[in-house]
PDB file of C-alpha atoms in Angstrom:
ATOM      1  CA  MET A 147      25.059  51.212  33.268  1.00  0.00           C
ATOM      2  CA  SER A 148      28.741  52.118  33.205  1.00  0.00           C
ATOM      3  CA  PRO A 149      30.897  49.947  30.949  1.00  0.00           C
ATOM      4  CA  ILE A 150      33.063  47.247  32.518  1.00  0.00           C
ATOM      5  CA  ARG A 151      36.635  48.540  32.508  1.00  0.00           C
ATOM      6  CA  VAL A 152      39.105  45.831  31.472  1.00  0.00           C
ATOM      7  CA  ALA A 153      42.919  45.887  31.668  1.00  0.00           C
ATOM      8  CA  ILE A 154      45.425  43.295  30.504  1.00  0.00           C
ATOM      9  CA  ALA A 155      48.847  42.273  31.801  1.00  0.00           C
ATOM     10  CA  ASP A 156      50.960  40.276  29.346  1.00  0.00           C
ATOM     11  CA  ASP A 157      54.497  40.665  28.040  1.00  0.00           C
ATOM     12  CA  GLN A 158      53.379  39.881  24.474  1.00  0.00           C
ATOM     13  CA  ARG A 159      52.436  43.288  23.089  1.00  0.00           C
ATOM     14  CA  LEU A 160      50.763  41.890  19.983  1.00  0.00           C
ATOM     15  CA  PHE A 161      48.519  39.722  22.151  1.00  0.00           C
ATOM     16  CA  CYS A 162      47.612  42.764  24.251  1.00  0.00           C
ATOM     17  CA  SER A 163      46.719  44.717  21.103  1.00  0.00           C
ATOM     18  CA  GLY A 164      44.413  41.918  19.989  1.00  0.00           C
ATOM     19  CA  ILE A 165      42.651  41.885  23.353  1.00  0.00           C
ATOM     20  CA  GLN A 166      42.318  45.666  23.218  1.00  0.00           C
ATOM     21  CA  MET A 167      40.577  45.493  19.831  1.00  0.00           C
ATOM     22  CA  LEU A 168      38.264  42.763  21.112  1.00  0.00           C
ATOM     23  CA  ILE A 169      37.320  44.783  24.204  1.00  0.00           C
ATOM     24  CA  GLU A 170      36.769  47.967  22.215  1.00  0.00           C
ATOM     25  CA  SER A 171      34.393  46.123  19.875  1.00  0.00           C
ATOM     26  CA  GLN A 172      31.910  45.668  22.745  1.00  0.00           C
ATOM     27  CA  SER A 173      29.541  48.440  23.757  1.00  0.00           C
ATOM     28  CA  ASP A 174      29.414  47.352  27.415  1.00  0.00           C
ATOM     29  CA  LEU A 175      33.191  47.068  27.854  1.00  0.00           C
ATOM     30  CA  GLU A 176      35.936  49.686  28.013  1.00  0.00           C
ATOM     31  CA  PHE A 177      39.672  49.111  27.625  1.00  0.00           C
ATOM     32  CA  ALA A 178      41.457  50.419  30.733  1.00  0.00           C
ATOM     33  CA  GLY A 179      45.060  49.856  29.721  1.00  0.00           C
ATOM     34  CA  ALA A 180      47.825  47.324  29.154  1.00  0.00           C
ATOM     35  CA  ALA A 181      50.866  46.416  31.244  1.00  0.00           C
ATOM     36  CA  TYR A 182      53.780  44.345  30.001  1.00  0.00           C
ATOM     37  CA  ASP A 183      55.205  43.309  33.354  1.00  0.00           C
ATOM     38  CA  GLY A 184      53.946  42.481  36.842  1.00  0.00           C
ATOM     39  CA  ASP A 185      55.072  45.658  38.581  1.00  0.00           C
ATOM     40  CA  THR A 186      53.317  47.870  36.047  1.00  0.00           C
ATOM     41  CA  ILE A 187      49.972  46.074  36.377  1.00  0.00           C
ATOM     42  CA  VAL A 188      50.080  46.487  40.165  1.00  0.00           C
ATOM     43  CA  ASN A 189      50.576  50.234  39.699  1.00  0.00           C
ATOM     44  CA  LEU A 190      47.945  50.399  36.955  1.00  0.00           C
ATOM     45  CA  ALA A 191      45.417  48.644  39.192  1.00  0.00           C
ATOM     46  CA  ALA A 192      46.038  51.213  41.939  1.00  0.00           C
ATOM     47  CA  THR A 193      45.901  54.301  39.715  1.00  0.00           C
ATOM     48  CA  VAL A 194      43.384  53.409  37.005  1.00  0.00           C
ATOM     49  CA  GLY A 195      41.141  51.054  38.959  1.00  0.00           C
ATOM     50  CA  PRO A 196      39.942  48.598  36.292  1.00  0.00           C
ATOM     51  CA  ASP A 197      36.991  46.343  37.099  1.00  0.00           C
ATOM     52  CA  VAL A 198      38.579  43.235  35.567  1.00  0.00           C
ATOM     53  CA  ILE A 199      42.206  42.345  34.829  1.00  0.00           C
ATOM     54  CA  LEU A 200      43.301  39.648  32.395  1.00  0.00           C
ATOM     55  CA  MET A 201      46.564  38.448  33.918  1.00  0.00           C
ATOM     56  CA  ASP A 202      49.339  36.408  32.317  1.00  0.00           C
ATOM     57  CA  ILE A 203      51.232  34.138  34.720  1.00  0.00           C
ATOM     58  CA  ARG A 204      54.787  34.543  33.469  1.00  0.00           C
ATOM     59  CA  MET A 205      55.997  38.129  33.045  1.00  0.00           C
ATOM     60  CA  PRO A 206      59.139  40.139  33.796  1.00  0.00           C
ATOM     61  CA  GLY A 207      59.429  41.452  37.350  1.00  0.00           C
ATOM     62  CA  ARG A 208      56.522  40.221  39.445  1.00  0.00           C
ATOM     63  CA  ASN A 209      54.804  37.212  37.935  1.00  0.00           C
ATOM     64  CA  GLY A 210      51.040  37.016  37.608  1.00  0.00           C
ATOM     65  CA  ILE A 211      50.668  35.230  40.927  1.00  0.00           C
ATOM     66  CA  THR A 212      52.533  37.764  43.065  1.00  0.00           C
ATOM     67  CA  ALA A 213      50.946  40.623  41.108  1.00  0.00           C
ATOM     68  CA  THR A 214      47.467  39.201  41.782  1.00  0.00           C
ATOM     69  CA  GLU A 215      48.281  38.802  45.469  1.00  0.00           C
ATOM     70  CA  ALA A 216      49.582  42.367  45.711  1.00  0.00           C
ATOM     71  CA  ILE A 217      46.520  43.800  43.949  1.00  0.00           C
ATOM     72  CA  CYS A 218      44.049  41.848  46.081  1.00  0.00           C
ATOM     73  CA  ASP A 219      45.867  42.584  49.342  1.00  0.00           C
ATOM     74  CA  ARG A 220      46.125  46.309  48.608  1.00  0.00           C
ATOM     75  CA  ALA A 221      42.523  46.879  47.523  1.00  0.00           C
ATOM     76  CA  GLY A 222      40.732  44.279  49.660  1.00  0.00           C
ATOM     77  CA  ASP A 223      37.045  43.932  48.794  1.00  0.00           C
ATOM     78  CA  ALA A 224      37.396  46.729  46.228  1.00  0.00           C
ATOM     79  CA  ALA A 225      40.058  44.847  44.252  1.00  0.00           C
ATOM     80  CA  PRO A 226      39.448  44.261  40.544  1.00  0.00           C
ATOM     81  CA  LYS A 227      38.489  40.751  39.508  1.00  0.00           C
ATOM     82  CA  VAL A 228      41.461  38.860  38.069  1.00  0.00           C
ATOM     83  CA  ILE A 229      41.241  36.237  35.328  1.00  0.00           C
ATOM     84  CA  ILE A 230      44.466  34.308  34.871  1.00  0.00           C
ATOM     85  CA  LEU A 231      45.464  33.592  31.267  1.00  0.00           C
ATOM     86  CA  THR A 232      47.663  30.543  30.703  1.00  0.00           C
ATOM     87  CA  THR A 233      48.843  28.323  27.874  1.00  0.00           C
ATOM     88  CA  HIS A 234      48.678  25.122  29.947  1.00  0.00           C
ATOM     89  CA  GLU A 235      45.479  23.991  31.650  1.00  0.00           C
ATOM     90  CA  ARG A 236      47.330  21.791  34.156  1.00  0.00           C
ATOM     91  CA  ASP A 237      49.831  24.464  35.148  1.00  0.00           C
ATOM     92  CA  VAL A 238      50.315  24.254  38.935  1.00  0.00           C
ATOM     93  CA  ALA A 239      50.658  28.043  38.925  1.00  0.00           C
ATOM     94  CA  VAL A 240      46.909  28.195  38.253  1.00  0.00           C
ATOM     95  CA  LEU A 241      46.248  26.791  41.725  1.00  0.00           C
ATOM     96  CA  GLN A 242      48.648  29.307  43.263  1.00  0.00           C
ATOM     97  CA  ALA A 243      46.884  32.139  41.428  1.00  0.00           C
ATOM     98  CA  ILE A 244      43.475  31.002  42.676  1.00  0.00           C
ATOM     99  CA  THR A 245      44.834  30.933  46.222  1.00  0.00           C
ATOM    100  CA  ALA A 246      46.248  34.437  45.671  1.00  0.00           C
ATOM    101  CA  GLY A 247      42.771  35.758  44.871  1.00  0.00           C
ATOM    102  CA  ALA A 248      42.124  35.216  41.156  1.00  0.00           C
ATOM    103  CA  SER A 249      38.486  34.728  40.182  1.00  0.00           C
ATOM    104  CA  GLY A 250      39.352  32.046  37.659  1.00  0.00           C
ATOM    105  CA  PHE A 251      41.477  31.145  34.693  1.00  0.00           C
ATOM    106  CA  LEU A 252      41.228  30.698  30.946  1.00  0.00           C
ATOM    107  CA  LEU A 253      43.510  29.274  28.296  1.00  0.00           C
ATOM    108  CA  LYS A 254      45.053  31.830  25.960  1.00  0.00           C
ATOM    109  CA  ASP A 255      43.468  30.120  22.962  1.00  0.00           C
ATOM    110  CA  THR A 256      39.982  30.501  24.444  1.00  0.00           C
ATOM    111  CA  ASN A 257      37.234  31.415  21.990  1.00  0.00           C
ATOM    112  CA  PRO A 258      36.775  35.233  21.986  1.00  0.00           C
ATOM    113  CA  ASP A 259      33.071  34.915  22.814  1.00  0.00           C
ATOM    114  CA  PHE A 260      33.915  32.744  25.825  1.00  0.00           C
ATOM    115  CA  LEU A 261      36.480  35.298  27.003  1.00  0.00           C
ATOM    116  CA  LEU A 262      33.952  38.124  26.729  1.00  0.00           C
ATOM    117  CA  ALA A 263      31.373  36.072  28.639  1.00  0.00           C
ATOM    118  CA  ALA A 264      33.982  35.313  31.309  1.00  0.00           C
ATOM    119  CA  ILE A 265      34.725  39.013  31.789  1.00  0.00           C
ATOM    120  CA  ARG A 266      31.045  39.747  32.334  1.00  0.00           C
ATOM    121  CA  THR A 267      30.667  36.747  34.644  1.00  0.00           C
ATOM    122  CA  VAL A 268      33.508  37.654  37.019  1.00  0.00           C
ATOM    123  CA  HIS A 269      32.339  41.267  37.076  1.00  0.00           C
ATOM    124  CA  GLU A 270      29.038  39.961  38.460  1.00  0.00           C
ATOM    125  CA  GLY A 271      30.908  38.213  41.259  1.00  0.00           C
ATOM    126  CA  GLN A 272      31.089  34.668  39.905  1.00  0.00           C
ATOM    127  CA  SER A 273      34.106  32.465  39.191  1.00  0.00           C
ATOM    128  CA  VAL A 274      35.134  31.228  35.768  1.00  0.00           C
ATOM    129  CA  ILE A 275      37.335  28.361  34.699  1.00  0.00           C
ATOM    130  CA  ALA A 276      38.560  26.861  31.453  1.00  0.00           C
ATOM    131  CA  PRO A 277      35.994  24.380  30.071  1.00  0.00           C
ATOM    132  CA  ARG A 278      36.751  21.509  32.419  1.00  0.00           C
ATOM    133  CA  SER A 279      35.523  20.282  35.804  1.00  0.00           C
ATOM    134  CA  THR A 280      36.778  22.544  38.591  1.00  0.00           C
ATOM    135  CA  VAL A 281      37.118  19.679  41.030  1.00  0.00           C
ATOM    136  CA  ALA A 282      38.966  17.484  38.522  1.00  0.00           C
ATOM    137  CA  LEU A 283      41.427  20.299  37.835  1.00  0.00           C
ATOM    138  CA  ILE A 284      42.152  20.882  41.525  1.00  0.00           C
ATOM    139  CA  GLN A 285      42.559  17.142  42.099  1.00  0.00           C
ATOM    140  CA  ASP A 286      45.134  17.041  39.318  1.00  0.00           C
ATOM    141  CA  LEU A 287      47.111  19.957  40.732  1.00  0.00           C
ATOM    142  CA  ILE A 288      47.157  18.970  44.406  1.00  0.00           C
ATOM    143  CA  PRO A 289      50.137  16.631  45.067  1.00  0.00           C
ATOM    144  CA  ALA A 290      49.224  12.944  45.059  1.00  0.00           C
ATOM    145  CA  GLY A 291      48.086  11.771  48.476  1.00  0.00           C
ATOM    146  CA  GLY A 292      47.520  15.325  49.690  1.00  0.00           C
ATOM    147  CA  LYS A 293      47.956  16.276  53.323  1.00  0.00           C
ATOM    148  CA  PRO A 294      46.457  14.574  56.391  1.00  0.00           C
ATOM    149  CA  ALA A 295      42.986  15.913  57.093  1.00  0.00           C
ATOM    150  CA  ASP A 296      43.188  19.089  59.172  1.00  0.00           C
ATOM    151  CA  GLN A 297      39.746  19.787  60.602  1.00  0.00           C
ATOM    152  CA  SER A 298      41.096  22.641  62.701  1.00  0.00           C
ATOM    153  CA  VAL A 299      41.156  24.965  59.677  1.00  0.00           C
ATOM    154  CA  ILE A 300      37.339  24.982  59.540  1.00  0.00           C
ATOM    155  CA  GLN A 301      36.809  25.051  63.306  1.00  0.00           C
ATOM    156  CA  ALA A 302      35.388  28.584  63.081  1.00  0.00           C
ATOM    157  CA  LEU A 303      32.476  27.374  60.938  1.00  0.00           C
ATOM    158  CA  SER A 304      29.161  26.342  62.411  1.00  0.00           C
ATOM    159  CA  VAL A 305      27.962  22.765  61.902  1.00  0.00           C
ATOM    160  CA  ARG A 306      25.707  23.909  59.051  1.00  0.00           C
ATOM    161  CA  GLU A 307      28.461  25.996  57.474  1.00  0.00           C
ATOM    162  CA  LYS A 308      30.809  22.985  57.535  1.00  0.00           C
ATOM    163  CA  GLU A 309      28.176  20.994  55.665  1.00  0.00           C
ATOM    164  CA  ILE A 310      27.777  23.753  53.057  1.00  0.00           C
ATOM    165  CA  PHE A 311      31.565  24.141  52.810  1.00  0.00           C
ATOM    166  CA  LEU A 312      32.064  20.461  51.963  1.00  0.00           C
ATOM    167  CA  LEU A 313      29.262  20.487  49.407  1.00  0.00           C
ATOM    168  CA  ALA A 314      30.693  23.600  47.741  1.00  0.00           C
ATOM    169  CA  ALA A 315      34.158  22.015  47.814  1.00  0.00           C
ATOM    170  CA  ARG A 316      32.791  19.137  45.734  1.00  0.00           C
ATOM    171  CA  GLY A 317      31.857  21.628  43.038  1.00  0.00           C
ATOM    172  CA  LEU A 318      28.096  21.716  43.650  1.00  0.00           C
ATOM    173  CA  THR A 319      26.162  24.782  42.527  1.00  0.00           C
ATOM    174  CA  ASN A 320      23.984  26.802  44.902  1.00  0.00           C
ATOM    175  CA  ALA A 321      20.905  25.068  43.511  1.00  0.00           C
ATOM    176  CA  GLU A 322      22.445  21.621  44.031  1.00  0.00           C
ATOM    177  CA  ILE A 323      23.539  22.500  47.566  1.00  0.00           C
ATOM    178  CA  ALA A 324      20.067  23.833  48.369  1.00  0.00           C
ATOM    179  CA  SER A 325      18.485  20.599  47.135  1.00  0.00           C
ATOM    180  CA  THR A 326      20.926  18.403  49.043  1.00  0.00           C
ATOM    181  CA  ALA A 327      20.750  20.361  52.317  1.00  0.00           C
ATOM    182  CA  PHE A 328      16.991  21.063  52.078  1.00  0.00           C
ATOM    183  CA  ILE A 329      17.400  24.825  52.328  1.00  0.00           C
ATOM    184  CA  SER A 330      16.772  27.760  49.981  1.00  0.00           C
ATOM    185  CA  GLU A 331      19.356  29.106  47.552  1.00  0.00           C
ATOM    186  CA  THR A 332      19.215  32.420  49.423  1.00  0.00           C
ATOM    187  CA  THR A 333      20.225  30.609  52.607  1.00  0.00           C
ATOM    188  CA  VAL A 334      23.030  28.843  50.733  1.00  0.00           C
ATOM    189  CA  LYS A 335      24.360  32.198  49.510  1.00  0.00           C
ATOM    190  CA  SER A 336      24.247  33.550  53.055  1.00  0.00           C
ATOM    191  CA  HIS A 337      26.203  30.573  54.376  1.00  0.00           C
ATOM    192  CA  VAL A 338      28.771  30.823  51.561  1.00  0.00           C
ATOM    193  CA  SER A 339      29.305  34.522  52.305  1.00  0.00           C
ATOM    194  CA  SER A 340      29.880  33.679  55.972  1.00  0.00           C
ATOM    195  CA  ILE A 341      32.330  30.923  54.984  1.00  0.00           C
ATOM    196  CA  PHE A 342      34.260  33.369  52.817  1.00  0.00           C
ATOM    197  CA  ALA A 343      34.540  35.811  55.709  1.00  0.00           C
ATOM    198  CA  LYS A 344      35.525  33.263  58.358  1.00  0.00           C
ATOM    199  CA  LEU A 345      38.120  31.471  56.215  1.00  0.00           C
ATOM    200  CA  ASP A 346      39.397  34.603  54.463  1.00  0.00           C
ATOM    201  CA  LEU A 347      38.457  33.244  51.021  1.00  0.00           C
ATOM    202  CA  THR A 348      37.066  35.180  48.080  1.00  0.00           C
ATOM    203  CA  SER A 349      35.719  32.639  45.572  1.00  0.00           C
ATOM    204  CA  ARG A 350      34.167  29.200  45.151  1.00  0.00           C
ATOM    205  CA  LEU A 351      37.370  28.131  43.424  1.00  0.00           C
ATOM    206  CA  GLN A 352      39.274  28.950  46.601  1.00  0.00           C
ATOM    207  CA  ILE A 353      36.884  26.787  48.627  1.00  0.00           C
ATOM    208  CA  VAL A 354      37.687  23.798  46.392  1.00  0.00           C
ATOM    209  CA  ALA A 355      41.441  24.423  46.545  1.00  0.00           C
ATOM    210  CA  PHE A 356      41.341  25.065  50.313  1.00  0.00           C
ATOM    211  CA  ALA A 357      39.506  21.794  50.984  1.00  0.00           C
ATOM    212  CA  TYR A 358      41.956  19.691  48.972  1.00  0.00           C
ATOM    213  CA  GLU A 359      45.036  21.475  50.306  1.00  0.00           C
ATOM    214  CA  HIS A 360      43.985  20.642  53.864  1.00  0.00           C
ATOM    215  CA  GLY A 361      42.968  17.060  53.151  1.00  0.00           C
ATOM    216  CA  LEU A 362      39.273  17.669  53.766  1.00  0.00           C
ATOM    217  CA  LEU A 363      38.282  15.910  50.544  1.00  0.00           C
ATOM    218  CA  ARG A 364      39.759  12.924  48.751  1.00  0.00           C
TER     219      ARG A 364
END
């Protein structure tokens, strides 16, 4: 198997050097480059094509949110997976980054082994999040009271897909959804893929955020 190519975007050069050494210590990972501002990481993503990008939120030029959005919009389904790195778990920018297309977020003081596992996890198509309940985090970040329920945003979903959407939005795993809905995990995955396509979402984290943003869960 080809190594997973990892790039980092952070304006702290010493931090980038530390990440580079960590990546290069792993036989299944390859360091694909560092960028110290948002514009450079957008260009690096287009020219070098890393598999995974570790993205700081606050950088000169484009910030991590707009850089993530630009990378995901430009490359579409072929876009690298983005893991947001932040110093504050309850940073509202995390929610904006997830909406922009990030596959998850980690705190900058995350254990190195956890970071390495997260890189491998997002490369396999899963989401990652700092060690805390996804739903609890989204609830904290959505403004108190939320918006009035807007059922029209999921009108394109079938009745079954709406059921799966709401279960996924509560943070249930595929196995838990399968058990609750009395269907197979394969069928759950098929429904989730259809939900992604119809709602223009790319991750389970986005399903959670989308549901709370539109008042579909309380």
